[in-house]
mmCIF file with all atom_site columns, C-alpha atoms in Angstrom:
data_model
loop_
_atom_site.group_PDB
_atom_site.id
_atom_site.type_symbol
_atom_site.label_atom_id
_atom_site.label_alt_id
_atom_site.label_comp_id
_atom_site.label_asym_id
_atom_site.label_entity_id
_atom_site.label_seq_id
_atom_site.pdbx_PDB_ins_code
_atom_site.Cartn_x
_atom_site.Cartn_y
_atom_site.Cartn_z
_atom_site.occupancy
_atom_site.B_iso_or_equiv
_atom_site.pdbx_formal_charge
_atom_site.auth_seq_id
_atom_site.auth_comp_id
_atom_site.auth_asym_id
_atom_site.auth_atom_id
_atom_site.pdbx_PDB_model_num
ATOM 1   C CA . MET H 1 1   ? 15.729  47.803 44.841 1.00 0.00 ? 13  MET H CA 1
ATOM 2   C CA . THR H 1 2   ? 18.551  49.209 42.601 1.00 0.00 ? 14  THR H CA 1
ATOM 3   C CA . TRP H 1 3   ? 18.823  48.606 38.811 1.00 0.00 ? 15  TRP H CA 1
ATOM 4   C CA . ASP H 1 4   ? 22.444  48.959 37.481 1.00 0.00 ? 16  ASP H CA 1
ATOM 5   C CA . VAL H 1 5   ? 22.357  48.164 33.681 1.00 0.00 ? 17  VAL H CA 1
ATOM 6   C CA . GLN H 1 6   ? 25.208  48.729 31.296 1.00 0.00 ? 18  GLN H CA 1
ATOM 7   C CA . VAL H 1 7   ? 24.979  46.647 28.141 1.00 0.00 ? 19  VAL H CA 1
ATOM 8   C CA . ARG H 1 8   ? 26.284  46.843 24.629 1.00 0.00 ? 20  ARG H CA 1
ATOM 9   C CA . LYS H 1 9   ? 25.442  44.749 21.593 1.00 0.00 ? 21  LYS H CA 1
ATOM 10  C CA . LEU H 1 10  ? 25.939  45.040 17.827 1.00 0.00 ? 22  LEU H CA 1
ATOM 11  C CA . LEU H 1 11  ? 23.491  43.466 15.518 1.00 0.00 ? 23  LEU H CA 1
ATOM 12  C CA . ARG H 1 12  ? 24.206  42.884 11.797 1.00 0.00 ? 24  ARG H CA 1
ATOM 13  C CA . HIS H 1 13  ? 21.793  41.994 9.085  1.00 0.00 ? 25  HIS H CA 1
ATOM 14  C CA . ARG H 1 14  ? 23.094  42.031 5.513  1.00 0.00 ? 26  ARG H CA 1
ATOM 15  C CA . ASP H 1 15  ? 24.295  45.600 4.980  1.00 0.00 ? 27  ASP H CA 1
ATOM 16  C CA . SER H 1 16  ? 22.576  47.045 8.036  1.00 0.00 ? 28  SER H CA 1
ATOM 17  C CA . ARG H 1 17  ? 23.818  47.332 11.523 1.00 0.00 ? 29  ARG H CA 1
ATOM 18  C CA . PHE H 1 18  ? 22.351  48.341 14.892 1.00 0.00 ? 30  PHE H CA 1
ATOM 19  C CA . GLN H 1 19  ? 24.497  49.352 17.779 1.00 0.00 ? 31  GLN H CA 1
ATOM 20  C CA . LEU H 1 20  ? 22.876  49.182 21.198 1.00 0.00 ? 32  LEU H CA 1
ATOM 21  C CA . ASP H 1 21  ? 24.577  50.892 23.994 1.00 0.00 ? 33  ASP H CA 1
ATOM 22  C CA . VAL H 1 22  ? 22.221  51.265 27.064 1.00 0.00 ? 34  VAL H CA 1
ATOM 23  C CA . ARG H 1 23  ? 23.241  52.461 30.457 1.00 0.00 ? 35  ARG H CA 1
ATOM 24  C CA . PHE H 1 24  ? 20.988  53.377 33.424 1.00 0.00 ? 36  PHE H CA 1
ATOM 25  C CA . GLU H 1 25  ? 20.845  53.160 37.188 1.00 0.00 ? 37  GLU H CA 1
ATOM 26  C CA . SER H 1 26  ? 17.679  53.547 39.139 1.00 0.00 ? 38  SER H CA 1
ATOM 27  C CA . ASP H 1 27  ? 16.101  52.541 42.531 1.00 0.00 ? 39  ASP H CA 1
ATOM 28  C CA . ALA H 1 28  ? 12.515  53.168 41.187 1.00 0.00 ? 40  ALA H CA 1
ATOM 29  C CA . LYS H 1 29  ? 10.066  50.438 42.249 1.00 0.00 ? 41  LYS H CA 1
ATOM 30  C CA . HIS H 1 30  ? 8.289   50.775 38.843 1.00 0.00 ? 42  HIS H CA 1
ATOM 31  C CA . LEU H 1 31  ? 10.639  51.629 36.049 1.00 0.00 ? 43  LEU H CA 1
ATOM 32  C CA . ALA H 1 32  ? 9.695   52.036 32.440 1.00 0.00 ? 44  ALA H CA 1
ATOM 33  C CA . LEU H 1 33  ? 11.947  51.941 29.254 1.00 0.00 ? 45  LEU H CA 1
ATOM 34  C CA . PHE H 1 34  ? 10.222  54.202 26.838 1.00 0.00 ? 46  PHE H CA 1
ATOM 35  C CA . GLY H 1 35  ? 10.751  54.884 23.109 1.00 0.00 ? 47  GLY H CA 1
ATOM 36  C CA . PRO H 1 36  ? 9.686   54.251 19.472 1.00 0.00 ? 48  PRO H CA 1
ATOM 37  C CA . SER H 1 37  ? 9.635   50.903 17.790 1.00 0.00 ? 49  SER H CA 1
ATOM 38  C CA . GLY H 1 38  ? 13.298  49.927 16.883 1.00 0.00 ? 50  GLY H CA 1
ATOM 39  C CA . ALA H 1 39  ? 14.825  51.818 19.824 1.00 0.00 ? 51  ALA H CA 1
ATOM 40  C CA . GLY H 1 40  ? 16.156  48.661 21.442 1.00 0.00 ? 52  GLY H CA 1
ATOM 41  C CA . LYS H 1 41  ? 13.690  48.220 24.324 1.00 0.00 ? 53  LYS H CA 1
ATOM 42  C CA . THR H 1 42  ? 12.871  44.588 23.833 1.00 0.00 ? 54  THR H CA 1
ATOM 43  C CA . LEU H 1 43  ? 16.457  43.714 23.228 1.00 0.00 ? 55  LEU H CA 1
ATOM 44  C CA . THR H 1 44  ? 17.486  45.381 26.427 1.00 0.00 ? 56  THR H CA 1
ATOM 45  C CA . LEU H 1 45  ? 14.727  43.521 28.406 1.00 0.00 ? 57  LEU H CA 1
ATOM 46  C CA . LYS H 1 46  ? 15.801  40.173 26.917 1.00 0.00 ? 58  LYS H CA 1
ATOM 47  C CA . MET H 1 47  ? 19.375  40.849 27.931 1.00 0.00 ? 59  MET H CA 1
ATOM 48  C CA . ILE H 1 48  ? 18.308  41.645 31.521 1.00 0.00 ? 60  ILE H CA 1
ATOM 49  C CA . ALA H 1 49  ? 16.227  38.391 31.540 1.00 0.00 ? 61  ALA H CA 1
ATOM 50  C CA . GLY H 1 50  ? 19.135  36.305 30.137 1.00 0.00 ? 62  GLY H CA 1
ATOM 51  C CA . ILE H 1 51  ? 17.322  35.459 26.870 1.00 0.00 ? 63  ILE H CA 1
ATOM 52  C CA . ALA H 1 52  ? 19.882  37.404 24.832 1.00 0.00 ? 64  ALA H CA 1
ATOM 53  C CA . THR H 1 53  ? 23.548  37.919 25.613 1.00 0.00 ? 65  THR H CA 1
ATOM 54  C CA . PRO H 1 54  ? 25.292  41.337 25.532 1.00 0.00 ? 66  PRO H CA 1
ATOM 55  C CA . ASP H 1 55  ? 28.683  41.780 23.810 1.00 0.00 ? 67  ASP H CA 1
ATOM 56  C CA . ALA H 1 56  ? 29.967  43.697 26.951 1.00 0.00 ? 68  ALA H CA 1
ATOM 57  C CA . GLY H 1 57  ? 28.709  45.305 30.131 1.00 0.00 ? 69  GLY H CA 1
ATOM 58  C CA . ARG H 1 58  ? 27.067  44.315 33.385 1.00 0.00 ? 70  ARG H CA 1
ATOM 59  C CA . ILE H 1 59  ? 23.602  43.691 34.862 1.00 0.00 ? 71  ILE H CA 1
ATOM 60  C CA . VAL H 1 60  ? 23.194  44.105 38.548 1.00 0.00 ? 72  VAL H CA 1
ATOM 61  C CA . LEU H 1 61  ? 19.992  43.826 40.366 1.00 0.00 ? 73  LEU H CA 1
ATOM 62  C CA . ALA H 1 62  ? 19.712  44.784 44.143 1.00 0.00 ? 74  ALA H CA 1
ATOM 63  C CA . GLY H 1 63  ? 23.400  44.232 44.447 1.00 0.00 ? 75  GLY H CA 1
ATOM 64  C CA . ARG H 1 64  ? 23.355  40.758 42.791 1.00 0.00 ? 76  ARG H CA 1
ATOM 65  C CA . THR H 1 65  ? 25.246  40.373 39.576 1.00 0.00 ? 77  THR H CA 1
ATOM 66  C CA . LEU H 1 66  ? 23.373  38.694 36.853 1.00 0.00 ? 78  LEU H CA 1
ATOM 67  C CA . TYR H 1 67  ? 25.857  39.401 34.070 1.00 0.00 ? 79  TYR H CA 1
ATOM 68  C CA . GLN H 1 68  ? 29.339  40.892 33.939 1.00 0.00 ? 80  GLN H CA 1
ATOM 69  C CA . ARG H 1 69  ? 31.425  40.067 30.913 1.00 0.00 ? 81  ARG H CA 1
ATOM 70  C CA . ASP H 1 70  ? 34.762  40.887 32.332 1.00 0.00 ? 82  ASP H CA 1
ATOM 71  C CA . ALA H 1 71  ? 34.151  38.747 35.531 1.00 0.00 ? 83  ALA H CA 1
ATOM 72  C CA . GLY H 1 72  ? 32.829  35.897 33.524 1.00 0.00 ? 84  GLY H CA 1
ATOM 73  C CA . VAL H 1 73  ? 29.359  36.042 35.142 1.00 0.00 ? 85  VAL H CA 1
ATOM 74  C CA . ASP H 1 74  ? 26.389  35.122 33.011 1.00 0.00 ? 86  ASP H CA 1
ATOM 75  C CA . LEU H 1 75  ? 23.532  33.493 35.050 1.00 0.00 ? 87  LEU H CA 1
ATOM 76  C CA . PRO H 1 76  ? 21.063  31.458 33.061 1.00 0.00 ? 88  PRO H CA 1
ATOM 77  C CA . PRO H 1 77  ? 17.483  32.871 32.781 1.00 0.00 ? 89  PRO H CA 1
ATOM 78  C CA . GLN H 1 78  ? 16.106  30.391 35.448 1.00 0.00 ? 90  GLN H CA 1
ATOM 79  C CA . ALA H 1 79  ? 18.683  31.476 38.010 1.00 0.00 ? 91  ALA H CA 1
ATOM 80  C CA . ARG H 1 80  ? 18.000  35.247 37.535 1.00 0.00 ? 92  ARG H CA 1
ATOM 81  C CA . ARG H 1 81  ? 14.687  35.123 39.536 1.00 0.00 ? 93  ARG H CA 1
ATOM 82  C CA . LEU H 1 82  ? 12.934  37.373 37.112 1.00 0.00 ? 94  LEU H CA 1
ATOM 83  C CA . GLY H 1 83  ? 9.376   36.948 35.940 1.00 0.00 ? 95  GLY H CA 1
ATOM 84  C CA . TYR H 1 84  ? 8.872   37.732 32.199 1.00 0.00 ? 96  TYR H CA 1
ATOM 85  C CA . VAL H 1 85  ? 5.598   38.535 30.356 1.00 0.00 ? 97  VAL H CA 1
ATOM 86  C CA . PHE H 1 86  ? 6.040   38.485 26.618 1.00 0.00 ? 98  PHE H CA 1
ATOM 87  C CA . GLN H 1 87  ? 4.159   40.800 24.286 1.00 0.00 ? 99  GLN H CA 1
ATOM 88  C CA . ASP H 1 88  ? 2.186   37.960 22.841 1.00 0.00 ? 100 ASP H CA 1
ATOM 89  C CA . TYR H 1 89  ? 2.027   36.157 26.214 1.00 0.00 ? 101 TYR H CA 1
ATOM 90  C CA . ALA H 1 90  ? 3.700   33.060 24.835 1.00 0.00 ? 102 ALA H CA 1
ATOM 91  C CA . LEU H 1 91  ? 1.140   30.668 26.418 1.00 0.00 ? 103 LEU H CA 1
ATOM 92  C CA . PHE H 1 92  ? 1.267   27.023 25.453 1.00 0.00 ? 104 PHE H CA 1
ATOM 93  C CA . PRO H 1 93  ? -1.747  26.319 23.329 1.00 0.00 ? 105 PRO H CA 1
ATOM 94  C CA . HIS H 1 94  ? -2.019  22.715 24.289 1.00 0.00 ? 106 HIS H CA 1
ATOM 95  C CA . LEU H 1 95  ? -2.043  23.396 27.983 1.00 0.00 ? 107 LEU H CA 1
ATOM 96  C CA . THR H 1 96  ? -4.874  24.597 30.163 1.00 0.00 ? 108 THR H CA 1
ATOM 97  C CA . VAL H 1 97  ? -4.703  27.892 32.129 1.00 0.00 ? 109 VAL H CA 1
ATOM 98  C CA . ARG H 1 98  ? -3.722  25.922 35.372 1.00 0.00 ? 110 ARG H CA 1
ATOM 99  C CA . GLN H 1 99  ? -1.060  23.960 33.421 1.00 0.00 ? 111 GLN H CA 1
ATOM 100 C CA . ASN H 1 100 ? 0.340   27.246 31.831 1.00 0.00 ? 112 ASN H CA 1
ATOM 101 C CA . ILE H 1 101 ? 0.612   28.733 35.357 1.00 0.00 ? 113 ILE H CA 1
ATOM 102 C CA . ALA H 1 102 ? 2.069   25.585 36.861 1.00 0.00 ? 114 ALA H CA 1
ATOM 103 C CA . PHE H 1 103 ? 4.755   25.513 34.029 1.00 0.00 ? 115 PHE H CA 1
ATOM 104 C CA . GLY H 1 104 ? 6.303   28.441 35.804 1.00 0.00 ? 116 GLY H CA 1
ATOM 105 C CA . LEU H 1 105 ? 7.313   26.209 38.649 1.00 0.00 ? 117 LEU H CA 1
ATOM 106 C CA . ARG H 1 106 ? 8.822   23.462 36.488 1.00 0.00 ? 118 ARG H CA 1
ATOM 107 C CA . ARG H 1 107 ? 12.523  22.949 36.272 1.00 0.00 ? 119 ARG H CA 1
ATOM 108 C CA . GLY H 1 108 ? 12.325  20.641 33.189 1.00 0.00 ? 120 GLY H CA 1
ATOM 109 C CA . TRP H 1 109 ? 10.177  20.631 30.032 1.00 0.00 ? 121 TRP H CA 1
ATOM 110 C CA . ALA H 1 110 ? 7.775   17.979 31.166 1.00 0.00 ? 122 ALA H CA 1
ATOM 111 C CA . ASN H 1 111 ? 4.099   19.284 31.030 1.00 0.00 ? 123 ASN H CA 1
ATOM 112 C CA . PRO H 1 112 ? 2.326   19.767 34.374 1.00 0.00 ? 124 PRO H CA 1
ATOM 113 C CA . ALA H 1 113 ? -0.562  17.412 34.971 1.00 0.00 ? 125 ALA H CA 1
ATOM 114 C CA . ARG H 1 114 ? -4.028  18.688 34.102 1.00 0.00 ? 126 ARG H CA 1
ATOM 115 C CA . ASP H 1 115 ? -5.183  18.106 37.775 1.00 0.00 ? 127 ASP H CA 1
ATOM 116 C CA . ALA H 1 116 ? -1.905  19.439 39.309 1.00 0.00 ? 128 ALA H CA 1
ATOM 117 C CA . ASP H 1 117 ? -2.804  20.896 42.751 1.00 0.00 ? 129 ASP H CA 1
ATOM 118 C CA . ASP H 1 118 ? -0.182  23.351 43.882 1.00 0.00 ? 130 ASP H CA 1
ATOM 119 C CA . ALA H 1 119 ? -0.942  25.974 46.512 1.00 0.00 ? 131 ALA H CA 1
ATOM 120 C CA . ALA H 1 120 ? 1.084   28.714 44.621 1.00 0.00 ? 132 ALA H CA 1
ATOM 121 C CA . VAL H 1 121 ? -0.704  28.024 41.377 1.00 0.00 ? 133 VAL H CA 1
ATOM 122 C CA . THR H 1 122 ? -4.156  28.029 43.143 1.00 0.00 ? 134 THR H CA 1
ATOM 123 C CA . ARG H 1 123 ? -3.217  31.223 44.893 1.00 0.00 ? 135 ARG H CA 1
ATOM 124 C CA . TRP H 1 124 ? -2.591  33.104 41.696 1.00 0.00 ? 136 TRP H CA 1
ATOM 125 C CA . ILE H 1 125 ? -5.511  31.545 39.785 1.00 0.00 ? 137 ILE H CA 1
ATOM 126 C CA . ASP H 1 126 ? -7.728  33.057 42.585 1.00 0.00 ? 138 ASP H CA 1
ATOM 127 C CA . ALA H 1 127 ? -5.789  36.315 42.686 1.00 0.00 ? 139 ALA H CA 1
ATOM 128 C CA . PHE H 1 128 ? -6.544  36.978 39.091 1.00 0.00 ? 140 PHE H CA 1
ATOM 129 C CA . GLY H 1 129 ? -10.106 35.548 39.073 1.00 0.00 ? 141 GLY H CA 1
ATOM 130 C CA . LEU H 1 130 ? -9.286  32.663 36.664 1.00 0.00 ? 142 LEU H CA 1
ATOM 131 C CA . ARG H 1 131 ? -10.832 29.862 38.623 1.00 0.00 ? 143 ARG H CA 1
ATOM 132 C CA . PRO H 1 132 ? -13.830 29.503 36.010 1.00 0.00 ? 144 PRO H CA 1
ATOM 133 C CA . GLN H 1 133 ? -11.147 29.370 33.264 1.00 0.00 ? 145 GLN H CA 1
ATOM 134 C CA . ALA H 1 134 ? -8.625  27.111 35.087 1.00 0.00 ? 146 ALA H CA 1
ATOM 135 C CA . GLY H 1 135 ? -9.432  24.093 32.842 1.00 0.00 ? 147 GLY H CA 1
ATOM 136 C CA . HIS H 1 136 ? -9.781  26.081 29.593 1.00 0.00 ? 148 HIS H CA 1
ATOM 137 C CA . HIS H 1 137 ? -7.046  26.321 26.714 1.00 0.00 ? 149 HIS H CA 1
ATOM 138 C CA . PRO H 1 138 ? -5.724  29.762 25.668 1.00 0.00 ? 150 PRO H CA 1
ATOM 139 C CA . HIS H 1 139 ? -7.882  29.801 22.497 1.00 0.00 ? 151 HIS H CA 1
ATOM 140 C CA . GLN H 1 140 ? -10.930 29.468 24.709 1.00 0.00 ? 152 GLN H CA 1
ATOM 141 C CA . ILE H 1 141 ? -10.370 32.531 26.865 1.00 0.00 ? 153 ILE H CA 1
ATOM 142 C CA . SER H 1 142 ? -10.341 36.381 26.288 1.00 0.00 ? 154 SER H CA 1
ATOM 143 C CA . GLY H 1 143 ? -7.300  38.566 25.704 1.00 0.00 ? 155 GLY H CA 1
ATOM 144 C CA . GLY H 1 144 ? -7.529  39.878 29.139 1.00 0.00 ? 156 GLY H CA 1
ATOM 145 C CA . GLN H 1 145 ? -7.710  36.335 30.661 1.00 0.00 ? 157 GLN H CA 1
ATOM 146 C CA . ARG H 1 146 ? -4.715  35.352 28.667 1.00 0.00 ? 158 ARG H CA 1
ATOM 147 C CA . GLN H 1 147 ? -2.793  38.351 29.938 1.00 0.00 ? 159 GLN H CA 1
ATOM 148 C CA . ARG H 1 148 ? -3.746  37.432 33.503 1.00 0.00 ? 160 ARG H CA 1
ATOM 149 C CA . THR H 1 149 ? -2.661  33.847 32.894 1.00 0.00 ? 161 THR H CA 1
ATOM 150 C CA . ALA H 1 150 ? 0.747   35.121 31.587 1.00 0.00 ? 162 ALA H CA 1
ATOM 151 C CA . LEU H 1 151 ? 1.181   37.384 34.643 1.00 0.00 ? 163 LEU H CA 1
ATOM 152 C CA . ALA H 1 152 ? 0.238   34.559 37.053 1.00 0.00 ? 164 ALA H CA 1
ATOM 153 C CA . ARG H 1 153 ? 2.904   32.196 35.407 1.00 0.00 ? 165 ARG H CA 1
ATOM 154 C CA . ALA H 1 154 ? 5.420   34.984 35.747 1.00 0.00 ? 166 ALA H CA 1
ATOM 155 C CA . LEU H 1 155 ? 4.600   35.504 39.486 1.00 0.00 ? 167 LEU H CA 1
ATOM 156 C CA . VAL H 1 156 ? 4.061   31.993 40.538 1.00 0.00 ? 168 VAL H CA 1
ATOM 157 C CA . ASN H 1 157 ? 7.797   31.518 41.376 1.00 0.00 ? 169 ASN H CA 1
ATOM 158 C CA . GLU H 1 158 ? 7.771   34.818 43.560 1.00 0.00 ? 170 GLU H CA 1
ATOM 159 C CA . PRO H 1 159 ? 10.414  36.524 41.322 1.00 0.00 ? 171 PRO H CA 1
ATOM 160 C CA . GLN H 1 160 ? 12.731  39.349 42.493 1.00 0.00 ? 172 GLN H CA 1
ATOM 161 C CA . ALA H 1 161 ? 11.307  41.503 39.726 1.00 0.00 ? 173 ALA H CA 1
ATOM 162 C CA . LEU H 1 162 ? 8.666   41.474 37.000 1.00 0.00 ? 174 LEU H CA 1
ATOM 163 C CA . LEU H 1 163 ? 9.684   42.293 33.416 1.00 0.00 ? 175 LEU H CA 1
ATOM 164 C CA . LEU H 1 164 ? 6.744   43.322 31.082 1.00 0.00 ? 176 LEU H CA 1
ATOM 165 C CA . ASP H 1 165 ? 7.211   43.620 27.290 1.00 0.00 ? 177 ASP H CA 1
ATOM 166 C CA . GLU H 1 166 ? 4.624   45.963 25.850 1.00 0.00 ? 178 GLU H CA 1
ATOM 167 C CA . PRO H 1 167 ? 1.914   44.113 27.768 1.00 0.00 ? 179 PRO H CA 1
ATOM 168 C CA . PHE H 1 168 ? -1.049  45.998 26.181 1.00 0.00 ? 180 PHE H CA 1
ATOM 169 C CA . ALA H 1 169 ? 0.091   46.254 22.653 1.00 0.00 ? 181 ALA H CA 1
ATOM 170 C CA . ALA H 1 170 ? -2.058  43.508 21.358 1.00 0.00 ? 182 ALA H CA 1
ATOM 171 C CA . LEU H 1 171 ? -5.317  44.667 22.957 1.00 0.00 ? 183 LEU H CA 1
ATOM 172 C CA . ASP H 1 172 ? -8.001  47.096 21.842 1.00 0.00 ? 184 ASP H CA 1
ATOM 173 C CA . ARG H 1 173 ? -8.217  50.538 23.506 1.00 0.00 ? 185 ARG H CA 1
ATOM 174 C CA . SER H 1 174 ? -11.082 49.660 25.996 1.00 0.00 ? 186 SER H CA 1
ATOM 175 C CA . LEU H 1 175 ? -9.357  46.536 27.180 1.00 0.00 ? 187 LEU H CA 1
ATOM 176 C CA . ARG H 1 176 ? -6.029  48.295 27.466 1.00 0.00 ? 188 ARG H CA 1
ATOM 177 C CA . GLN H 1 177 ? -7.448  50.853 29.810 1.00 0.00 ? 189 GLN H CA 1
ATOM 178 C CA . LYS H 1 178 ? -9.129  48.110 31.972 1.00 0.00 ? 190 LYS H CA 1
ATOM 179 C CA . LEU H 1 179 ? -5.949  46.110 32.215 1.00 0.00 ? 191 LEU H CA 1
ATOM 180 C CA . ARG H 1 180 ? -3.780  49.019 33.060 1.00 0.00 ? 192 ARG H CA 1
ATOM 181 C CA . ARG H 1 181 ? -5.935  49.624 36.036 1.00 0.00 ? 193 ARG H CA 1
ATOM 182 C CA . GLU H 1 182 ? -5.704  45.859 36.896 1.00 0.00 ? 194 GLU H CA 1
ATOM 183 C CA . LEU H 1 183 ? -1.867  46.038 36.586 1.00 0.00 ? 195 LEU H CA 1
ATOM 184 C CA . ARG H 1 184 ? -1.660  49.265 38.726 1.00 0.00 ? 196 ARG H CA 1
ATOM 185 C CA . ASP H 1 185 ? -3.725  47.477 41.358 1.00 0.00 ? 197 ASP H CA 1
ATOM 186 C CA . LEU H 1 186 ? -1.421  44.557 41.174 1.00 0.00 ? 198 LEU H CA 1
ATOM 187 C CA . GLN H 1 187 ? 1.708   46.833 41.559 1.00 0.00 ? 199 GLN H CA 1
ATOM 188 C CA . ALA H 1 188 ? 0.069   48.335 44.719 1.00 0.00 ? 200 ALA H CA 1
ATOM 189 C CA . GLY H 1 189 ? -0.841  45.000 46.157 1.00 0.00 ? 201 GLY H CA 1
ATOM 190 C CA . ILE H 1 190 ? 2.553   43.289 45.744 1.00 0.00 ? 202 ILE H CA 1
ATOM 191 C CA . ALA H 1 191 ? 6.122   44.086 46.696 1.00 0.00 ? 203 ALA H CA 1
ATOM 192 C CA . ILE H 1 192 ? 7.684   42.997 43.512 1.00 0.00 ? 204 ILE H CA 1
ATOM 193 C CA . PRO H 1 193 ? 9.288   45.784 41.455 1.00 0.00 ? 205 PRO H CA 1
ATOM 194 C CA . THR H 1 194 ? 8.326   45.998 37.782 1.00 0.00 ? 206 THR H CA 1
ATOM 195 C CA . LEU H 1 195 ? 10.308  46.939 34.632 1.00 0.00 ? 207 LEU H CA 1
ATOM 196 C CA . LEU H 1 196 ? 7.826   47.884 31.815 1.00 0.00 ? 208 LEU H CA 1
ATOM 197 C CA . ILE H 1 197 ? 8.720   48.561 28.172 1.00 0.00 ? 209 ILE H CA 1
ATOM 198 C CA . THR H 1 198 ? 6.289   50.666 26.065 1.00 0.00 ? 210 THR H CA 1
ATOM 199 C CA . HIS H 1 199 ? 5.861   53.246 23.446 1.00 0.00 ? 211 HIS H CA 1
ATOM 200 C CA . ASP H 1 200 ? 2.517   54.443 24.853 1.00 0.00 ? 212 ASP H CA 1
ATOM 201 C CA . GLU H 1 201 ? 2.490   57.491 27.042 1.00 0.00 ? 213 GLU H CA 1
ATOM 202 C CA . GLU H 1 202 ? -0.769  56.334 28.830 1.00 0.00 ? 214 GLU H CA 1
ATOM 203 C CA . ASP H 1 203 ? 1.205   53.369 30.252 1.00 0.00 ? 215 ASP H CA 1
ATOM 204 C CA . LEU H 1 204 ? 3.772   55.814 31.738 1.00 0.00 ? 216 LEU H CA 1
ATOM 205 C CA . ASP H 1 205 ? 1.114   57.942 33.313 1.00 0.00 ? 217 ASP H CA 1
ATOM 206 C CA . MET H 1 206 ? -0.507  55.048 35.075 1.00 0.00 ? 218 MET H CA 1
ATOM 207 C CA . LEU H 1 207 ? 2.348   52.442 35.658 1.00 0.00 ? 219 LEU H CA 1
ATOM 208 C CA . ALA H 1 208 ? 5.763   54.165 35.822 1.00 0.00 ? 220 ALA H CA 1
ATOM 209 C CA . SER H 1 209 ? 7.376   55.916 38.784 1.00 0.00 ? 221 SER H CA 1
ATOM 210 C CA . GLU H 1 210 ? 10.513  56.649 36.765 1.00 0.00 ? 222 GLU H CA 1
ATOM 211 C CA . ILE H 1 211 ? 11.201  56.708 32.902 1.00 0.00 ? 223 ILE H CA 1
ATOM 212 C CA . VAL H 1 212 ? 14.332  55.773 30.921 1.00 0.00 ? 224 VAL H CA 1
ATOM 213 C CA . HIS H 1 213 ? 14.093  57.144 27.367 1.00 0.00 ? 225 HIS H CA 1
ATOM 214 C CA . LEU H 1 214 ? 15.469  55.080 24.563 1.00 0.00 ? 226 LEU H CA 1
ATOM 215 C CA . LYS H 1 215 ? 16.234  56.161 21.082 1.00 0.00 ? 227 LYS H CA 1
ATOM 216 C CA . GLU H 1 216 ? 18.229  54.451 18.368 1.00 0.00 ? 228 GLU H CA 1
ATOM 217 C CA . GLY H 1 217 ? 19.805  52.089 20.826 1.00 0.00 ? 229 GLY H CA 1
ATOM 218 C CA . ALA H 1 218 ? 20.929  54.561 23.555 1.00 0.00 ? 230 ALA H CA 1
ATOM 219 C CA . VAL H 1 219 ? 19.536  56.379 26.512 1.00 0.00 ? 231 VAL H CA 1
ATOM 220 C CA . GLY H 1 220 ? 18.474  59.966 25.727 1.00 0.00 ? 232 GLY H CA 1
ATOM 221 C CA . SER H 1 221 ? 16.928  62.872 27.399 1.00 0.00 ? 233 SER H CA 1
ATOM 222 C CA . ALA H 1 222 ? 13.183  63.374 27.911 1.00 0.00 ? 234 ALA H CA 1
ATOM 223 C CA . PRO H 1 223 ? 11.140  64.663 25.019 1.00 0.00 ? 235 PRO H CA 1
ATOM 224 C CA . ALA H 1 224 ? 10.194  68.228 25.066 1.00 0.00 ? 236 ALA H CA 1
ATOM 225 C CA . ARG H 1 225 ? 6.556   67.469 25.846 1.00 0.00 ? 237 ARG H CA 1
ATOM 226 C CA . GLU H 1 226 ? 7.535   65.649 29.071 1.00 0.00 ? 238 GLU H CA 1
ATOM 227 C CA . GLU H 1 227 ? 10.068  68.254 30.084 1.00 0.00 ? 239 GLU H CA 1
ATOM 228 C CA . ALA H 1 228 ? 7.357   70.855 29.701 1.00 0.00 ? 240 ALA H CA 1
ATOM 229 C CA . ARG H 1 229 ? 4.929   68.801 31.652 1.00 0.00 ? 241 ARG H CA 1
ATOM 230 C CA . ALA H 1 230 ? 7.451   68.327 34.520 1.00 0.00 ? 242 ALA H CA 1
#
């Protein structure tokens, strides 16, 4: 699958401004956007997902145009067929694990029933070992279980690609290492490409087959450390 992303956006806040101009093409199955905080990684991911709108450019995934300003194409998020896992997971606190996962199948905003029995939901509950927690609410489960719930919700619709926004940032070191291994195993077990954003080099070592380096809103060259390692 080929990523073709060219997006520009100017952000203004009082007397400051941030110009993002990101361009990359890749056919890597597991791509990572890597860079320090404030480099524009999350903004780029949100524009790919359709949560934020570029000022100009295009976003083409596997030959399918999701956004192209001069052609008037701007598919809504639900039409882009992309799974999105937020940094804080964005689980609904009043819904159970099963309901949170089932919400990924909803077309409206009505809450799924507590006893909703959908084969796709049950498949991902079992795939992530969440059956004992299926009736629990987010505050009743561990950080790792919350992440698995968010992943299951993103995957339940069989997306064309999975977008991951700093998925380990909120976890302690030992849990990060464990969940990296789980995500690596997930990547190996499903055919869905992933686009990961991170500032952690350990994520790159385990989860990325190709890296796009972002700095101050633009794509740059690899740092000297990585060039030396290559």
